Amino acid sequence: MSAPASIAHDPTARLDSLVWRGDRLAAPAAPGLPTGHPPLDAVQPGGGWPRGALTELLLPHPGVGELSLLLPLLARVGPRRWAVCIAPPEPLYAPALAAAGVPLERLLLVEAASPAHARWAARQALVSGSCDVVLLWLADADMGALRRLQLAAEENTTPLVLLRPDSLARQPSPAALRLALAALPGGVEVRILKRRGPPLTDPIAIQLPGLAAAGLQSSGPRSAPVVLSPRPGSRAGLASVHALVRPLPSRPGPAGIHPGAQ
């Protein structure tokens, strides 16, 4: 395909179209995936989650609203496609996912014995070409491992979202987008640490309808509610349960079974 006449006859204009300047948002090759949260879309190059790239969400602890923030992305999974969640630290609450429109039959949950196994599973999901989004909870990874994940996401044009402790905020990362999250009543505060564009100093307050409806706030580690109790047979209240919940108290397994195998 030939370049437009105005660019073909003006080398400066052509170079300008290929170079991203740090004082403006980059122009991605394809529009971003809508986040479902207009204030967040408005400050992202491409207007949403970057396609075929690595995104990092940095958390003070699990359950600040990170999965609720991602529910619209998970709900966009197409027919015969998969959304993959790898090594979540706590159980996913299926009724909340279903109430948010996430197709549970297209949601694949992968448990991993180690961070290395989790990274391997993420790369396999990316190279399969059958996934619309891959979520990976990961704390242990060096720059080489992160670059391999980023490359796999780029080569297979699949968005990869890493959920990591915010203590790693100063660690270098090849991610195209890095967001630091903090809990707010009925929502989440988002600070953009890195994007393909100029710095954004002010945080963004995102209201999450489910959390706001219940007046929920994750104020400390493992503080997300486990269950709301709607009337039997009613779906009321399900959407207001955080989709990432703390586990129920463990029960002893049968004698002779190693705890790690339960």
PDB file of N, CA and C in Angstrom, residues 96-154:
ATOM      1  N   ALA A  96     -20.060 -14.023  40.893  1.00  0.00           N
ATOM      2  CA  ALA A  96     -19.779 -12.626  40.565  1.00  0.00           C
ATOM      3  C   ALA A  96     -19.293 -12.499  39.132  1.00  0.00           C
ATOM      4  N   LEU A  97     -18.468 -13.440  38.684  1.00  0.00           N
ATOM      5  CA  LEU A  97     -17.995 -13.418  37.304  1.00  0.00           C
ATOM      6  C   LEU A  97     -19.166 -13.565  36.338  1.00  0.00           C
ATOM      7  N   ALA A  98     -20.044 -14.526  36.613  1.00  0.00           N
ATOM      8  CA  ALA A  98     -21.185 -14.759  35.722  1.00  0.00           C
ATOM      9  C   ALA A  98     -22.113 -13.554  35.697  1.00  0.00           C
ATOM     10  N   ALA A  99     -22.343 -12.943  36.867  1.00  0.00           N
ATOM     11  CA  ALA A  99     -23.229 -11.782  36.923  1.00  0.00           C
ATOM     12  C   ALA A  99     -22.668 -10.604  36.153  1.00  0.00           C
ATOM     13  N   ALA A 100     -21.338 -10.540  36.012  1.00  0.00           N
ATOM     14  CA  ALA A 100     -20.699  -9.470  35.249  1.00  0.00           C
ATOM     15  C   ALA A 100     -20.635  -9.785  33.761  1.00  0.00           C
ATOM     16  N   GLY A 101     -21.171 -10.918  33.348  1.00  0.00           N
ATOM     17  CA  GLY A 101     -21.197 -11.263  31.931  1.00  0.00           C
ATOM     18  C   GLY A 101     -20.020 -12.065  31.452  1.00  0.00           C
ATOM     19  N   VAL A 102     -19.172 -12.543  32.359  1.00  0.00           N
ATOM     20  CA  VAL A 102     -18.029 -13.366  31.957  1.00  0.00           C
ATOM     21  C   VAL A 102     -18.533 -14.764  31.595  1.00  0.00           C
ATOM     22  N   PRO A 103     -18.262 -15.255  30.389  1.00  0.00           N
ATOM     23  CA  PRO A 103     -18.706 -16.608  30.009  1.00  0.00           C
ATOM     24  C   PRO A 103     -17.852 -17.667  30.721  1.00  0.00           C
ATOM     25  N   LEU A 104     -18.394 -18.258  31.753  1.00  0.00           N
ATOM     26  CA  LEU A 104     -17.609 -19.190  32.568  1.00  0.00           C
ATOM     27  C   LEU A 104     -17.133 -20.387  31.764  1.00  0.00           C
ATOM     28  N   GLU A 105     -17.888 -20.773  30.738  1.00  0.00           N
ATOM     29  CA  GLU A 105     -17.472 -21.920  29.932  1.00  0.00           C
ATOM     30  C   GLU A 105     -16.265 -21.606  29.062  1.00  0.00           C
ATOM     31  N   ARG A 106     -15.904 -20.307  28.957  1.00  0.00           N
ATOM     32  CA  ARG A 106     -14.731 -19.905  28.183  1.00  0.00           C
ATOM     33  C   ARG A 106     -13.612 -19.398  29.094  1.00  0.00           C
ATOM     34  N   LEU A 107     -13.763 -19.623  30.392  1.00  0.00           N
ATOM     35  CA  LEU A 107     -12.769 -19.171  31.371  1.00  0.00           C
ATOM     36  C   LEU A 107     -11.956 -20.372  31.841  1.00  0.00           C
ATOM     37  N   LEU A 108     -10.655 -20.287  31.659  1.00  0.00           N
ATOM     38  CA  LEU A 108      -9.754 -21.386  32.017  1.00  0.00           C
ATOM     39  C   LEU A 108      -8.917 -20.960  33.213  1.00  0.00           C
ATOM     40  N   LEU A 109      -9.004 -21.731  34.296  1.00  0.00           N
ATOM     41  CA  LEU A 109      -8.248 -21.463  35.513  1.00  0.00           C
ATOM     42  C   LEU A 109      -7.091 -22.446  35.606  1.00  0.00           C
ATOM     43  N   VAL A 110      -5.879 -21.909  35.729  1.00  0.00           N
ATOM     44  CA  VAL A 110      -4.674 -22.736  35.759  1.00  0.00           C
ATOM     45  C   VAL A 110      -3.980 -22.561  37.102  1.00  0.00           C
ATOM     46  N   GLU A 111      -3.762 -23.655  37.800  1.00  0.00           N
ATOM     47  CA  GLU A 111      -2.970 -23.632  39.027  1.00  0.00           C
ATOM     48  C   GLU A 111      -1.524 -23.978  38.676  1.00  0.00           C
ATOM     49  N   ALA A 112      -0.590 -23.369  39.385  1.00  0.00           N
ATOM     50  CA  ALA A 112       0.829 -23.566  39.076  1.00  0.00           C
ATOM     51  C   ALA A 112       1.578 -23.930  40.350  1.00  0.00           C
ATOM     52  N   ALA A 113       2.510 -24.867  40.206  1.00  0.00           N
ATOM     53  CA  ALA A 113       3.286 -25.323  41.361  1.00  0.00           C
ATOM     54  C   ALA A 113       4.385 -24.346  41.746  1.00  0.00           C
ATOM     55  N   SER A 114       4.768 -23.456  40.840  1.00  0.00           N
ATOM     56  CA  SER A 114       5.855 -22.519  41.102  1.00  0.00           C
ATOM     57  C   SER A 114       5.731 -21.343  40.144  1.00  0.00           C
ATOM     58  N   PRO A 115       6.415 -20.220  40.420  1.00  0.00           N
ATOM     59  CA  PRO A 115       6.407 -19.102  39.471  1.00  0.00           C
ATOM     60  C   PRO A 115       6.915 -19.512  38.089  1.00  0.00           C
ATOM     61  N   ALA A 116       7.910 -20.393  38.041  1.00  0.00           N
ATOM     62  CA  ALA A 116       8.411 -20.839  36.730  1.00  0.00           C
ATOM     63  C   ALA A 116       7.330 -21.576  35.962  1.00  0.00           C
ATOM     64  N   HIS A 117       6.561 -22.428  36.654  1.00  0.00           N
ATOM     65  CA  HIS A 117       5.467 -23.137  35.986  1.00  0.00           C
ATOM     66  C   HIS A 117       4.390 -22.154  35.523  1.00  0.00           C
ATOM     67  N   ALA A 118       4.122 -21.128  36.343  1.00  0.00           N
ATOM     68  CA  ALA A 118       3.117 -20.134  35.958  1.00  0.00           C
ATOM     69  C   ALA A 118       3.547 -19.381  34.707  1.00  0.00           C
ATOM     70  N   ARG A 119       4.826 -18.997  34.650  1.00  0.00           N
ATOM     71  CA  ARG A 119       5.313 -18.286  33.462  1.00  0.00           C
ATOM     72  C   ARG A 119       5.246 -19.183  32.228  1.00  0.00           C
ATOM     73  N   TRP A 120       5.598 -20.461  32.398  1.00  0.00           N
ATOM     74  CA  TRP A 120       5.521 -21.408  31.274  1.00  0.00           C
ATOM     75  C   TRP A 120       4.080 -21.528  30.788  1.00  0.00           C
ATOM     76  N   ALA A 121       3.125 -21.653  31.710  1.00  0.00           N
ATOM     77  CA  ALA A 121       1.721 -21.773  31.323  1.00  0.00           C
ATOM     78  C   ALA A 121       1.253 -20.532  30.575  1.00  0.00           C
ATOM     79  N   ALA A 122       1.724 -19.352  31.017  1.00  0.00           N
ATOM     80  CA  ALA A 122       1.328 -18.120  30.331  1.00  0.00           C
ATOM     81  C   ALA A 122       1.854 -18.097  28.904  1.00  0.00           C
ATOM     82  N   ARG A 123       3.100 -18.507  28.713  1.00  0.00           N
ATOM     83  CA  ARG A 123       3.654 -18.515  27.352  1.00  0.00           C
ATOM     84  C   ARG A 123       2.896 -19.507  26.468  1.00  0.00           C
ATOM     85  N   GLN A 124       2.537 -20.660  27.024  1.00  0.00           N
ATOM     86  CA  GLN A 124       1.793 -21.642  26.228  1.00  0.00           C
ATOM     87  C   GLN A 124       0.419 -21.102  25.844  1.00  0.00           C
ATOM     88  N   ALA A 125      -0.225 -20.408  26.768  1.00  0.00           N
ATOM     89  CA  ALA A 125      -1.529 -19.824  26.458  1.00  0.00           C
ATOM     90  C   ALA A 125      -1.404 -18.772  25.363  1.00  0.00           C
ATOM     91  N   LEU A 126      -0.335 -17.972  25.425  1.00  0.00           N
ATOM     92  CA  LEU A 126      -0.150 -16.919  24.436  1.00  0.00           C
ATOM     93  C   LEU A 126       0.141 -17.498  23.047  1.00  0.00           C
ATOM     94  N   VAL A 127       1.023 -18.481  22.979  1.00  0.00           N
ATOM     95  CA  VAL A 127       1.410 -19.019  21.668  1.00  0.00           C
ATOM     96  C   VAL A 127       0.328 -19.922  21.081  1.00  0.00           C
ATOM     97  N   SER A 128      -0.648 -20.319  21.878  1.00  0.00           N
ATOM     98  CA  SER A 128      -1.715 -21.184  21.353  1.00  0.00           C
ATOM     99  C   SER A 128      -2.553 -20.486  20.292  1.00  0.00           C
ATOM    100  N   GLY A 129      -2.606 -19.148  20.361  1.00  0.00           N
ATOM    101  CA  GLY A 129      -3.414 -18.405  19.404  1.00  0.00           C
ATOM    102  C   GLY A 129      -4.903 -18.529  19.637  1.00  0.00           C
ATOM    103  N   SER A 130      -5.310 -19.071  20.786  1.00  0.00           N
ATOM    104  CA  SER A 130      -6.738 -19.307  21.038  1.00  0.00           C
ATOM    105  C   SER A 130      -7.275 -18.471  22.190  1.00  0.00           C
ATOM    106  N   CYS A 131      -6.467 -17.538  22.708  1.00  0.00           N
ATOM    107  CA  CYS A 131      -6.859 -16.777  23.896  1.00  0.00           C
ATOM    108  C   CYS A 131      -7.094 -15.307  23.554  1.00  0.00           C
ATOM    109  N   ASP A 132      -8.146 -14.744  24.131  1.00  0.00           N
ATOM    110  CA  ASP A 132      -8.408 -13.315  23.976  1.00  0.00           C
ATOM    111  C   ASP A 132      -7.722 -12.489  25.049  1.00  0.00           C
ATOM    112  N   VAL A 133      -7.411 -13.098  26.185  1.00  0.00           N
ATOM    113  CA  VAL A 133      -6.710 -12.399  27.249  1.00  0.00           C
ATOM    114  C   VAL A 133      -6.110 -13.438  28.190  1.00  0.00           C
ATOM    115  N   VAL A 134      -4.939 -13.121  28.725  1.00  0.00           N
ATOM    116  CA  VAL A 134      -4.277 -13.986  29.705  1.00  0.00           C
ATOM    117  C   VAL A 134      -3.965 -13.138  30.933  1.00  0.00           C
ATOM    118  N   LEU A 135      -4.411 -13.593  32.104  1.00  0.00           N
ATOM    119  CA  LEU A 135      -4.106 -12.953  33.378  1.00  0.00           C
ATOM    120  C   LEU A 135      -3.147 -13.850  34.136  1.00  0.00           C
ATOM    121  N   LEU A 136      -2.073 -13.253  34.644  1.00  0.00           N
ATOM    122  CA  LEU A 136      -1.055 -14.015  35.354  1.00  0.00           C
ATOM    123  C   LEU A 136      -0.691 -13.300  36.650  1.00  0.00           C
ATOM    124  N   TRP A 137      -0.920 -13.979  37.785  1.00  0.00           N
ATOM    125  CA  TRP A 137      -0.494 -13.463  39.077  1.00  0.00           C
ATOM    126  C   TRP A 137       0.945 -13.913  39.286  1.00  0.00           C
ATOM    127  N   LEU A 138       1.851 -12.954  39.415  1.00  0.00           N
ATOM    128  CA  LEU A 138       3.268 -13.305  39.397  1.00  0.00           C
ATOM    129  C   LEU A 138       4.063 -12.296  40.211  1.00  0.00           C
ATOM    130  N   ALA A 139       4.834 -12.798  41.169  1.00  0.00           N
ATOM    131  CA  ALA A 139       5.740 -11.931  41.914  1.00  0.00           C
ATOM    132  C   ALA A 139       7.188 -12.173  41.524  1.00  0.00           C
ATOM    133  N   ASP A 140       7.529 -13.425  41.263  1.00  0.00           N
ATOM    134  CA  ASP A 140       8.919 -13.807  41.037  1.00  0.00           C
ATOM    135  C   ASP A 140       9.222 -13.834  39.541  1.00  0.00           C
ATOM    136  N   ALA A 141       9.919 -12.825  39.058  1.00  0.00           N
ATOM    137  CA  ALA A 141      10.324 -12.783  37.647  1.00  0.00           C
ATOM    138  C   ALA A 141      11.413 -11.743  37.474  1.00  0.00           C
ATOM    139  N   ASP A 142      12.479 -12.115  36.778  1.00  0.00           N
ATOM    140  CA  ASP A 142      13.521 -11.147  36.471  1.00  0.00           C
ATOM    141  C   ASP A 142      13.228 -10.497  35.121  1.00  0.00           C
ATOM    142  N   MET A 143      14.092  -9.566  34.723  1.00  0.00           N
ATOM    143  CA  MET A 143      13.845  -8.847  33.482  1.00  0.00           C
ATOM    144  C   MET A 143      13.801  -9.782  32.285  1.00  0.00           C
ATOM    145  N   GLY A 144      14.663 -10.801  32.267  1.00  0.00           N
ATOM    146  CA  GLY A 144      14.651 -11.744  31.152  1.00  0.00           C
ATOM    147  C   GLY A 144      13.326 -12.461  31.035  1.00  0.00           C
ATOM    148  N   ALA A 145      12.769 -12.893  32.157  1.00  0.00           N
ATOM    149  CA  ALA A 145      11.475 -13.584  32.127  1.00  0.00           C
ATOM    150  C   ALA A 145      10.371 -12.644  31.664  1.00  0.00           C
ATOM    151  N   LEU A 146      10.403 -11.401  32.139  1.00  0.00           N
ATOM    152  CA  LEU A 146       9.387 -10.445  31.720  1.00  0.00           C
ATOM    153  C   LEU A 146       9.489 -10.143  30.228  1.00  0.00           C
ATOM    154  N   ARG A 147      10.707 -10.048  29.714  1.00  0.00           N
ATOM    155  CA  ARG A 147      10.870  -9.788  28.278  1.00  0.00           C
ATOM    156  C   ARG A 147      10.341 -10.951  27.440  1.00  0.00           C
ATOM    157  N   ARG A 148      10.559 -12.172  27.911  1.00  0.00           N
ATOM    158  CA  ARG A 148      10.037 -13.319  27.164  1.00  0.00           C
ATOM    159  C   ARG A 148       8.508 -13.312  27.140  1.00  0.00           C
ATOM    160  N   LEU A 149       7.904 -12.931  28.251  1.00  0.00           N
ATOM    161  CA  LEU A 149       6.446 -12.836  28.285  1.00  0.00           C
ATOM    162  C   LEU A 149       5.956 -11.717  27.368  1.00  0.00           C
ATOM    163  N   GLN A 150       6.619 -10.570  27.409  1.00  0.00           N
ATOM    164  CA  GLN A 150       6.238  -9.460  26.539  1.00  0.00           C
ATOM    165  C   GLN A 150       6.352  -9.855  25.070  1.00  0.00           C
ATOM    166  N   LEU A 151       7.442 -10.537  24.717  1.00  0.00           N
ATOM    167  CA  LEU A 151       7.635 -10.953  23.336  1.00  0.00           C
ATOM    168  C   LEU A 151       6.556 -11.929  22.901  1.00  0.00           C
ATOM    169  N   ALA A 152       6.190 -12.870  23.775  1.00  0.00           N
ATOM    170  CA  ALA A 152       5.137 -13.827  23.429  1.00  0.00           C
ATOM    171  C   ALA A 152       3.805 -13.116  23.221  1.00  0.00           C
ATOM    172  N   ALA A 153       3.510 -12.103  24.036  1.00  0.00           N
ATOM    173  CA  ALA A 153       2.271 -11.345  23.866  1.00  0.00           C
ATOM    174  C   ALA A 153       2.274 -10.581  22.547  1.00  0.00           C
ATOM    175  N   GLU A 154       3.412  -9.960  22.209  1.00  0.00           N
ATOM    176  CA  GLU A 154       3.503  -9.197  20.960  1.00  0.00           C
ATOM    177  C   GLU A 154       3.383 -10.103  19.747  1.00  0.00           C
TER     178      GLU A 154
END
